Amino acid sequence: MKDLVKKEYEVVVVGGGMAGVCAAIASARHGAKTALVHDRPVLGGNASSEIRMHICGADCHASRPDARETGIIEEILLENRRRNPQHSFSIFDTVIWEKVRFQEGLDLYLNAAMTGVTMGNGQIEKIMVHQLTTEIAYELTSNIFIDATGDGYLAHLAGADYKVGRESSAEFGESLAPEIGDRKTMGNTLMFRAVDTGKPVRFQKPVWAYSFTEEDLAYRGHSASLAPMAHYGVDSGYWWIELGGEQDTIRDGEAIRDELLKTVYGVWDHIKNSGDHGAENYALDWVGFLPGKRESRRIMGDYILKQQDLLEGRVFADAVAYGGWPMDVHPPEGFKHRGEPTDFNHLKTVYTIPYRSYYSRSISNLMMAGRDISATHLAFSSIRVMATCAVGGQAVGTAAAMTVQYHCLPVEIGKYLPELQQRLLKDDCYIPGLQNCDPADKALGGTVTVSSFIEGCPGSSVINGVSRTVGDSANCWVSDGATAAGQWLELQFKQGQPIGEVYLKFDSNLSQEIMTSLSKVTLSRQNPGLPSRLIKDYELQILDGTEIKFRLAVHDNYMRFRKHRINPQVSGDRIRVIVGSTYGDSAARIYEVRVY
């Protein structure tokens, strides 16, 4: 072991899944000196090349319009869309790594296992980290710690309050909960990938693999035709190869992995060698060795999200994130359950997640991001999906940076809740029921004129405070005409203003999926390339009277959210955006313009 290296930070995030990644980036972007510690060689957690699960969220595989998550997760997925048209999970690893590694103010520790926690006065003072690849031991001291480990390992070592398993129906009045609570959870899944070789391929079952009959696989589609459940076919693995919910998904993890391997190869043997499943030409190409884990510890905060909050689509006063995936409750028996492999309890609308569910009620400087936040087992069955975890992570990272700014603890951010919510909206997050009322946004006092518009989508939409379509309200300027080229939007102030920043939010079609997936079924529903509605080329102008004081031509834009810093700032009485082209749509579309 090399000498101990001591580092001081303002925010330390442990766990580099999508929640931890978004939390760390948000913290650093808001000025906190931040570290991200991850015990794997690649970032992304369940979305990484080690596990290869696609990123689901409130849109429920595009079945709920305009519900896809925005903010940092949208930024990452659009970057991946541009760089990774072949949908390689290994390339996706690199896209995520690049976002973290080159983020100013953020230090990344990969292959780094947290080995200990030092406490003092009810707070975490520092953590010990061992980086396997360098044999370096680190001691990381920080003001705020964020547990994004999934398993709540940091919170566990710190002695925080947490729950494991299913609550009884009486504990929180949840009608879908069992009458008697227990420590059973949802299980782990091991994914696989098969390829069509174009010629018959034999498969010899390993002697250690299990054997299965059609009766064993009842309710579980497993032929080369499109699978009826969760959009998976024979080429892309099955989420229902799930085990471990009746065990301890952490302590028994290695044994569960071994059982999953025996099951995966046994299922594949059945597909190949027991009847006609249309897989004669298919061969196994990849079998994971790191199971995707659904459930373990849930850290208790000042509010425990529950079934009723989700079914009612509750909008909390301290809402900072949202979800909408069904309460997708898997039986603890997993693959051994001889019935439907999950119980989908669909939600009529999206729900919000309160800030109080994102910090520990027992460790004063500990926050949570991801699937270990404060929720019951039933609420967890929805909030656990990665896009929901990601937007919660961004909220937590933003709040953590604010605790540094205001020299306070996470619980005290309640005093600054409106500011936190407005920061999130400014950064292109969506919080149902809230709109932009940022007093610093000069655009809100302006007047908008446009070259043309269609009914219901006037230019004034860009300053109405909502930057996505919600129900019947488009909240978007949409031009009218045969082509987007040459369409323009102009924002005029009552008098000249110093202008240092202009924020633009475009339309990336939040009703479609854009994530990488193993599933050809899922990918077949996606339009290739970047979203056609996105504005590709445009020019930003700042005018004062008839004089153009600033001009910026942007080519090959591929992001929904663009920040333009005017350095040095200029004064003007108007801002004009002139559209050059889109990625195929005939209309120019802009959701929001902000000016600072």
XYZ file of C-alpha atoms in Angstrom:
596
model
C 0.000 0.000 0.000
C 1.310 3.433 -0.933
C 1.293 6.411 1.427
C -2.062 7.749 2.523
C -3.269 10.679 0.393
C -5.510 13.195 2.151
C -7.923 15.365 0.164
C -10.455 17.969 1.223
C -13.703 18.622 -0.632
C -16.937 20.470 -0.090
C -19.134 17.698 -1.522
C -18.263 14.008 -1.881
C -20.532 11.720 -3.880
C -20.120 7.970 -3.379
C -21.518 5.860 -6.208
C -21.195 6.516 -9.935
C -24.492 5.303 -11.332
C -26.676 7.767 -13.220
C -27.871 9.389 -9.970
C -24.342 9.862 -8.632
C -23.069 11.149 -11.964
C -25.809 13.779 -12.193
C -25.385 14.739 -8.523
C -21.631 15.219 -8.886
C -21.875 17.225 -12.112
C -24.601 19.460 -10.673
C -22.629 20.079 -7.478
C -19.494 21.042 -9.392
C -21.360 23.251 -11.857
C -22.817 25.185 -8.945
C -19.388 25.944 -7.560
C -18.718 23.262 -4.944
C -15.385 21.467 -4.945
C -16.651 17.941 -5.577
C -15.387 14.357 -5.696
C -17.110 11.334 -7.234
C -16.012 7.956 -5.841
C -16.991 4.808 -7.720
C -15.911 1.226 -7.095
C -16.243 0.047 -10.703
C -14.021 0.766 -13.739
C -16.874 2.432 -15.647
C -19.612 4.866 -14.713
C -23.334 4.438 -15.280
C -24.263 1.665 -12.864
C -27.084 -0.406 -14.297
C -26.791 1.544 -17.574
C -23.098 0.712 -17.997
C -21.562 -1.919 -20.264
C -21.180 -4.159 -17.203
C -24.960 -4.559 -16.797
C -26.561 -2.992 -19.939
C -30.003 -1.956 -18.777
C -31.682 0.854 -20.663
C -32.646 4.066 -18.882
C -36.374 4.108 -18.142
C -38.320 6.976 -16.652
C -41.621 8.773 -16.255
C -42.485 8.484 -19.945
C -42.987 4.719 -19.483
C -41.369 3.700 -22.760
C -42.877 6.724 -24.562
C -46.430 5.787 -23.561
C -46.857 9.039 -21.585
C -46.395 12.066 -23.901
C -43.932 14.842 -23.099
C -42.695 13.180 -19.910
C -39.050 12.388 -20.693
C -36.625 13.767 -18.126
C -34.493 16.780 -18.993
C -31.502 18.453 -17.360
C -28.165 16.641 -17.139
C -29.625 13.246 -18.070
C -31.013 14.708 -21.303
C -27.650 16.323 -22.004
C -25.891 12.958 -21.596
C -28.403 11.066 -23.736
C -28.273 13.620 -26.553
C -24.474 13.537 -26.469
C -24.657 9.761 -26.690
C -27.176 10.019 -29.524
C -24.731 12.086 -31.556
C -21.615 10.061 -30.757
C -23.031 6.557 -30.514
C -25.534 5.841 -33.324
C -24.606 2.138 -33.132
C -25.962 1.959 -29.544
C -22.797 0.501 -28.039
C -22.848 0.348 -24.255
C -19.053 0.578 -24.196
C -19.171 3.856 -26.096
C -21.876 5.036 -23.712
C -19.415 4.318 -20.869
C -17.007 6.740 -22.532
C -19.645 9.441 -23.039
C -20.496 9.389 -19.327
C -16.821 9.263 -18.301
C -16.072 12.293 -20.478
C -18.895 14.320 -18.901
C -17.493 13.651 -15.439
C -13.766 13.577 -16.091
C -13.656 16.947 -17.851
C -16.136 18.764 -15.623
C -14.380 21.685 -13.946
C -14.371 21.429 -10.164
C -14.991 17.666 -10.134
C -12.432 14.953 -9.275
C -13.194 11.381 -10.322
C -11.996 8.267 -8.460
C -12.708 5.073 -10.421
C -11.959 1.553 -9.174
C -12.120 3.145 -5.730
C -13.867 1.258 -2.934
C -14.986 3.074 0.183
C -13.634 1.105 3.123
C -14.501 3.170 6.173
C -16.279 6.194 7.613
C -15.182 8.491 10.436
C -17.983 10.121 12.415
C -18.087 13.089 14.780
C -20.993 14.935 16.437
C -23.609 13.122 14.377
C -21.901 13.942 11.098
C -19.663 12.174 8.623
C -16.218 13.760 8.864
C -14.353 11.715 6.277
C -14.332 8.484 4.351
C -11.514 6.060 3.600
C -11.123 4.917 -0.001
C -8.874 2.235 -1.493
C -8.190 2.546 -5.222
C -7.439 -0.963 -6.450
C -5.670 0.002 -9.677
C -3.133 2.327 -8.046
C -2.898 0.775 -4.575
C -3.435 4.262 -3.151
C -5.432 4.855 0.018
C -7.327 8.134 0.150
C -8.808 9.992 3.083
C -11.534 12.296 1.784
C -12.852 15.010 4.108
C -15.955 16.974 3.149
C -18.780 19.221 4.337
C -21.502 17.182 2.642
C -21.621 13.520 1.645
C -24.073 12.093 -0.898
C -24.876 8.379 -0.824
C -25.514 7.295 -4.414
C -24.288 3.741 -3.859
C -27.676 2.160 -4.538
C -27.179 -0.132 -1.565
C -26.982 2.788 0.857
C -23.545 1.577 1.927
C -22.254 4.965 3.044
C -25.372 5.536 5.117
C -25.075 2.037 6.589
C -21.465 2.599 7.664
C -22.436 5.960 9.148
C -25.217 4.411 11.216
C -28.113 6.153 9.447
C -31.722 5.018 9.819
C -32.778 2.758 6.960
C -35.358 0.160 5.980
C -35.120 -3.142 4.114
C -38.029 -5.083 2.686
C -41.786 -4.686 2.526
C -43.834 -2.661 5.005
C -47.140 -4.005 6.234
C -50.292 -2.405 4.863
C -51.037 -0.942 8.289
C -47.692 0.859 8.668
C -48.369 3.509 6.019
C -51.957 2.678 5.055
C -50.848 1.291 1.694
C -53.555 -0.892 0.145
C -51.129 -2.775 -2.121
C -48.740 -3.711 0.689
C -48.845 -7.192 2.289
C -50.754 -7.627 5.514
C -47.575 -8.634 7.328
C -44.296 -6.862 6.610
C -41.032 -8.706 5.994
C -37.459 -8.197 4.800
C -38.108 -9.553 1.316
C -37.172 -7.373 -1.653
C -37.110 -7.454 -5.413
C -34.280 -9.523 -6.831
C -31.257 -9.126 -9.089
C -31.113 -9.740 -12.847
C -28.285 -10.894 -15.100
C -28.576 -9.718 -18.701
C -27.334 -11.455 -21.847
C -27.078 -10.739 -25.551
C -27.463 -13.101 -28.515
C -26.696 -12.500 -32.182
C -28.151 -13.914 -35.389
C -25.196 -15.537 -37.169
C -27.119 -16.264 -40.360
C -26.545 -20.013 -40.057
C -27.474 -22.738 -37.582
C -25.492 -22.703 -34.346
C -25.477 -25.520 -31.816
C -25.501 -24.900 -28.075
C -24.100 -27.336 -25.549
C -25.457 -26.718 -22.075
C -22.801 -26.509 -19.345
C -23.124 -29.340 -16.840
C -23.705 -26.813 -14.046
C -26.627 -25.043 -15.780
C -30.232 -25.734 -14.834
C -32.851 -27.343 -17.090
C -36.263 -25.774 -17.668
C -39.567 -26.774 -19.240
C -42.213 -24.696 -20.958
C -44.193 -24.859 -17.733
C -41.240 -23.306 -15.871
C -41.240 -20.416 -18.358
C -44.983 -19.798 -18.370
C -45.873 -16.071 -18.434
C -42.348 -15.357 -19.713
C -42.108 -14.803 -23.449
C -38.914 -16.379 -24.775
C -39.109 -16.884 -28.527
C -37.354 -14.992 -31.318
C -40.627 -13.227 -32.124
C -41.247 -9.995 -30.261
C -41.535 -10.715 -26.571
C -44.807 -9.535 -25.025
C -43.246 -8.236 -21.823
C -41.010 -5.202 -21.340
C -39.946 -5.013 -24.975
C -37.301 -7.731 -24.890
C -36.661 -10.427 -27.496
C -34.474 -13.520 -27.536
C -31.495 -11.436 -28.644
C -31.461 -9.009 -25.728
C -31.771 -10.792 -22.440
C -34.703 -11.016 -20.067
C -35.296 -8.825 -17.040
C -37.392 -11.636 -15.562
C -34.311 -13.818 -15.038
C -34.415 -12.457 -11.514
C -33.378 -14.029 -8.217
C -32.445 -13.093 -4.662
C -35.454 -11.241 -3.294
C -35.956 -13.872 -0.612
C -32.293 -13.576 0.382
C -30.112 -10.597 1.246
C -29.321 -9.013 -2.127
C -26.139 -7.529 -0.647
C -24.646 -10.215 1.630
C -25.732 -13.051 -0.652
C -24.784 -11.217 -3.837
C -22.082 -13.657 -4.982
C -24.289 -16.695 -4.457
C -27.173 -14.967 -6.218
C -24.881 -14.201 -9.176
C -23.927 -17.864 -9.450
C -27.579 -18.915 -9.396
C -28.366 -16.350 -12.068
C -25.612 -17.735 -14.305
C -27.027 -21.236 -13.937
C -30.459 -19.859 -14.778
C -29.378 -17.770 -17.787
C -27.597 -20.713 -19.399
C -30.503 -22.998 -18.526
C -33.018 -20.648 -20.155
C -30.787 -20.386 -23.221
C -30.533 -24.176 -23.388
C -34.319 -24.381 -23.350
C -34.615 -21.784 -26.118
C -32.043 -23.561 -28.283
C -32.744 -27.218 -27.561
C -36.355 -27.588 -26.428
C -38.751 -27.010 -29.283
C -38.841 -24.377 -31.995
C -38.251 -20.914 -30.557
C -37.002 -19.383 -33.785
C -33.465 -19.215 -32.426
C -31.695 -21.822 -34.556
C -29.266 -19.240 -35.962
C -28.694 -17.385 -32.703
C -25.554 -17.646 -30.575
C -24.767 -16.184 -27.183
C -22.489 -13.175 -27.639
C -22.314 -11.764 -24.103
C -23.471 -12.798 -20.639
C -23.056 -10.324 -17.813
C -21.171 -11.181 -14.646
C -22.405 -8.220 -12.626
C -26.122 -8.540 -11.836
C -28.360 -5.521 -12.036
C -29.652 -4.946 -8.521
C -33.128 -3.567 -7.941
C -33.550 -3.247 -4.208
C -31.628 -3.268 -0.948
C -31.499 -0.499 1.702
C -33.677 2.629 1.656
C -32.367 5.498 3.793
C -34.967 7.293 5.859
C -35.388 11.039 5.460
C -37.749 13.592 6.939
C -40.427 12.350 4.537
C -41.065 8.782 3.408
C -42.670 8.702 -0.030
C -45.547 6.213 -0.161
C -48.095 4.564 -2.437
C -50.777 7.213 -1.945
C -48.443 10.020 -3.072
C -47.859 8.254 -6.370
C -51.454 7.245 -7.055
C -52.675 10.773 -6.323
C -49.970 12.386 -8.457
C -49.170 14.538 -5.471
C -47.382 17.850 -6.007
C -45.384 18.644 -2.867
C -44.592 22.203 -1.852
C -40.933 21.159 -1.610
C -40.933 19.138 -4.847
C -37.537 18.975 -6.565
C -37.964 15.985 -8.919
C -40.671 13.819 -10.432
C -41.455 10.269 -11.481
C -44.099 8.392 -13.406
C -42.954 4.823 -13.967
C -45.631 2.366 -12.757
C -45.427 0.867 -9.318
C -43.657 -2.103 -10.869
C -43.705 -4.635 -8.039
C -41.732 -7.820 -8.650
C -42.418 -10.845 -6.435
C -39.468 -11.667 -4.144
C -39.346 -15.185 -5.611
C -38.441 -13.692 -8.979
C -37.885 -16.387 -11.599
C -39.158 -19.046 -9.198
C -42.577 -17.350 -9.000
C -45.055 -19.343 -11.054
C -47.168 -16.435 -12.176
C -46.736 -13.035 -13.808
C -43.173 -11.863 -13.177
C -44.315 -8.394 -12.140
C -47.407 -6.476 -11.097
C -47.664 -3.206 -13.031
C -49.736 -0.650 -11.132
C -50.038 2.100 -13.713
C -50.215 5.732 -12.601
C -52.637 8.199 -14.156
C -50.137 11.019 -14.073
C -46.663 11.919 -12.894
C -45.940 12.593 -9.229
C -43.358 14.759 -7.509
C -40.664 13.787 -5.020
C -40.131 16.122 -2.052
C -36.752 17.478 -1.052
C -37.308 15.957 2.405
C -36.872 12.473 0.889
C -33.333 13.285 -0.262
C -31.488 13.817 3.025
C -30.975 11.603 6.059
C -33.073 12.253 9.133
C -30.361 10.852 11.414
C -27.011 11.950 9.895
C -27.073 15.715 9.513
C -24.644 16.095 6.574
C -25.737 13.027 4.604
C -27.870 13.239 1.458
C -29.148 10.456 -0.816
C -29.463 10.135 -4.578
C -30.830 7.213 -6.561
C -32.732 4.148 -5.471
C -31.743 4.473 -1.793
C -33.849 7.580 -1.126
C -36.534 7.775 1.543
C -39.522 5.767 0.293
C -41.604 2.728 1.146
C -41.130 -0.509 -0.763
C -44.157 0.288 -2.924
C -43.103 3.837 -3.757
C -39.609 2.492 -4.380
C -41.001 0.197 -7.077
C -41.488 3.324 -9.190
C -38.735 5.726 -8.090
C -36.011 3.092 -8.670
C -35.776 3.522 -12.462
C -32.678 5.315 -13.655
C -34.063 8.461 -15.285
C -36.028 9.221 -12.118
C -32.868 8.570 -10.091
C -30.917 10.898 -12.396
C -33.180 13.941 -12.006
C -33.249 13.367 -8.265
C -29.464 13.227 -8.343
C -29.280 16.582 -10.083
C -31.582 18.081 -7.465
C -29.454 16.686 -4.631
C -26.184 17.875 -6.170
C -27.618 21.342 -6.660
C -28.873 21.436 -3.067
C -25.528 20.184 -1.762
C -23.726 23.062 -3.483
C -26.202 25.462 -1.893
C -25.383 24.117 1.578
C -21.772 25.056 0.879
C -22.765 28.486 -0.381
C -24.981 29.228 2.609
C -22.865 27.393 5.221
C -25.796 25.288 6.320
C -26.919 21.673 6.614
C -29.189 19.885 4.118
C -32.235 20.181 6.389
C -31.741 23.956 6.486
C -32.022 24.254 2.704
C -35.765 24.260 3.376
C -35.341 27.985 4.053
C -34.025 28.382 0.509
C -36.435 25.977 -1.173
C -37.825 28.433 -3.755
C -34.290 29.296 -4.800
C -33.396 25.602 -5.167
C -36.488 24.972 -7.269
C -35.767 27.962 -9.493
C -32.156 26.863 -9.974
C -33.373 23.467 -11.121
C -35.847 24.981 -13.572
C -33.104 27.270 -14.865
C -30.897 24.208 -15.458
C -33.658 22.623 -17.577
C -35.096 20.310 -14.949
C -38.860 19.899 -14.811
C -40.879 20.136 -11.603
C -44.627 19.640 -12.189
C -46.691 22.552 -10.960
C -43.817 25.051 -10.932
C -42.833 27.702 -13.432
C -40.022 30.157 -13.945
C -40.403 33.200 -11.748
C -36.699 33.984 -11.448
C -36.485 37.712 -10.641
C -33.087 37.852 -12.339
C -34.464 36.651 -15.679
C -34.832 39.813 -17.778
C -36.774 37.949 -20.459
C -39.856 37.764 -18.236
C -40.310 41.521 -18.598
C -39.926 41.539 -22.363
C -42.219 41.398 -25.378
C -41.914 38.709 -28.040
C -42.495 39.019 -31.765
C -41.956 36.227 -34.286
C -41.819 35.700 -38.021
C -44.840 33.374 -37.868
C -46.576 30.928 -35.562
C -49.223 28.248 -35.548
C -52.373 28.423 -33.453
C -51.699 27.650 -29.800
C -47.945 28.152 -30.139
C -47.309 31.924 -30.171
C -43.981 33.589 -29.554
C -45.022 34.587 -26.043
C -44.776 30.901 -25.081
C -41.006 31.284 -24.665
C -41.487 33.511 -21.610
C -44.549 31.844 -20.020
C -42.359 30.039 -17.471
C -42.858 26.422 -18.601
C -40.317 24.842 -20.919
C -42.121 21.714 -22.100
C -45.557 20.711 -23.328
C -47.900 19.913 -20.441
C -51.306 18.483 -21.329
C -53.034 20.759 -23.821
C -50.573 23.620 -23.272
C -47.803 23.522 -25.866
C -45.671 26.146 -24.063
C -43.576 26.343 -27.222
C -43.174 28.761 -30.112
C -43.755 26.846 -33.336
C -43.338 28.643 -36.644
C -45.801 28.347 -39.516
C -44.405 27.661 -42.960
C -42.902 25.153 -45.352
C -39.420 25.450 -43.874
C -37.801 26.439 -40.603
C -35.010 28.259 -42.416
C -35.193 32.005 -41.945
C -37.815 31.934 -39.200
C -36.992 34.255 -36.332
C -37.948 35.201 -32.803
C -37.282 38.578 -31.238
C -37.431 39.508 -27.556
C -37.646 43.245 -26.904
C -37.066 44.980 -23.570
C -38.675 48.219 -22.432
C -35.243 49.777 -22.399
C -31.626 48.830 -23.027
C -30.242 46.141 -20.732
C -26.756 44.831 -19.969
C -26.770 41.252 -21.251
C -24.298 38.677 -19.994
C -26.070 35.357 -20.646
C -28.754 34.031 -22.968
C -30.335 30.624 -22.323
C -32.228 28.796 -25.069
C -34.310 25.645 -24.673
C -35.254 23.854 -27.870
C -37.621 20.982 -28.653
C -35.967 17.541 -28.520
C -39.346 15.755 -28.637
C -39.866 14.546 -25.093
C -42.462 12.040 -26.298
C -39.858 9.751 -27.840
C -37.160 7.539 -26.335
C -33.510 8.226 -27.130
C -31.638 5.844 -24.822
C -29.295 3.016 -25.763
C -30.790 -0.435 -25.273
C -29.932 -4.100 -25.763
C -33.460 -4.582 -27.059
C -34.023 -4.396 -30.807
C -37.719 -4.038 -30.038
C -37.063 -0.894 -28.008
C -34.614 0.488 -30.569
C -37.027 -0.203 -33.434
C -39.507 2.260 -31.923
C -36.923 5.046 -31.878
C -36.256 7.381 -34.778
C -32.595 7.159 -35.818
C -30.324 10.156 -35.439
C -30.931 13.303 -33.464
C -34.521 14.415 -32.803
C -35.889 16.000 -35.989
C -37.424 18.919 -34.064
C -34.109 20.117 -32.683
C -32.791 23.340 -34.161
C -29.470 22.518 -35.804
C -28.201 25.898 -37.063
C -29.121 29.316 -35.728
C -27.799 32.800 -35.162
C -28.080 34.729 -31.917
C -28.031 38.515 -32.160
C -28.136 41.279 -29.558
C -29.314 44.605 -30.935
C -29.489 48.136 -29.630
C -31.773 50.123 -31.845
C -30.744 49.230 -35.385
C -27.182 48.333 -34.441
C -26.172 44.687 -33.982
C -23.951 44.735 -30.883
C -23.315 40.974 -30.764
C -23.648 38.138 -33.263
C -23.011 34.430 -32.779
C -23.558 31.794 -35.471
C -24.117 28.288 -34.100
C -23.761 25.283 -36.387
C -24.546 21.612 -35.764
C -26.221 22.165 -32.424
C -27.436 18.877 -30.961
C -28.525 19.932 -27.477
C -31.933 20.915 -26.170
C -30.454 23.369 -23.658
C -27.857 25.941 -24.730
C -26.205 28.571 -22.521
C -24.502 31.455 -24.298
C -22.239 33.609 -22.136
C -21.661 37.071 -23.600
C -18.136 37.974 -22.501
C -17.672 40.857 -22.215
C -21.353 41.604 -21.773
C -23.035 44.098 -24.075
C -26.073 46.350 -23.748
C -29.076 46.042 -25.993
C -32.821 46.445 -26.181
C -33.514 43.319 -28.240
C -32.426 39.711 -28.669
C -33.054 37.927 -31.914
C -32.760 34.242 -32.751
C -32.720 33.433 -36.466
C -33.190 29.759 -37.353
C -31.095 28.243 -40.112
C -32.175 24.601 -40.068
C -33.497 21.716 -37.987
C -32.731 17.997 -38.114
C -35.643 17.481 -40.488
C -38.713 19.189 -39.058
C -40.270 21.933 -41.161
C -41.016 24.175 -38.184
C -38.788 26.193 -35.876
C -39.485 25.334 -32.250
C -38.260 27.077 -29.089
C -39.589 26.422 -25.588
C -37.813 29.067 -23.584
C -35.565 32.122 -23.785
C -33.906 33.478 -20.651
C -31.691 36.536 -20.320
C -29.324 37.428 -17.478
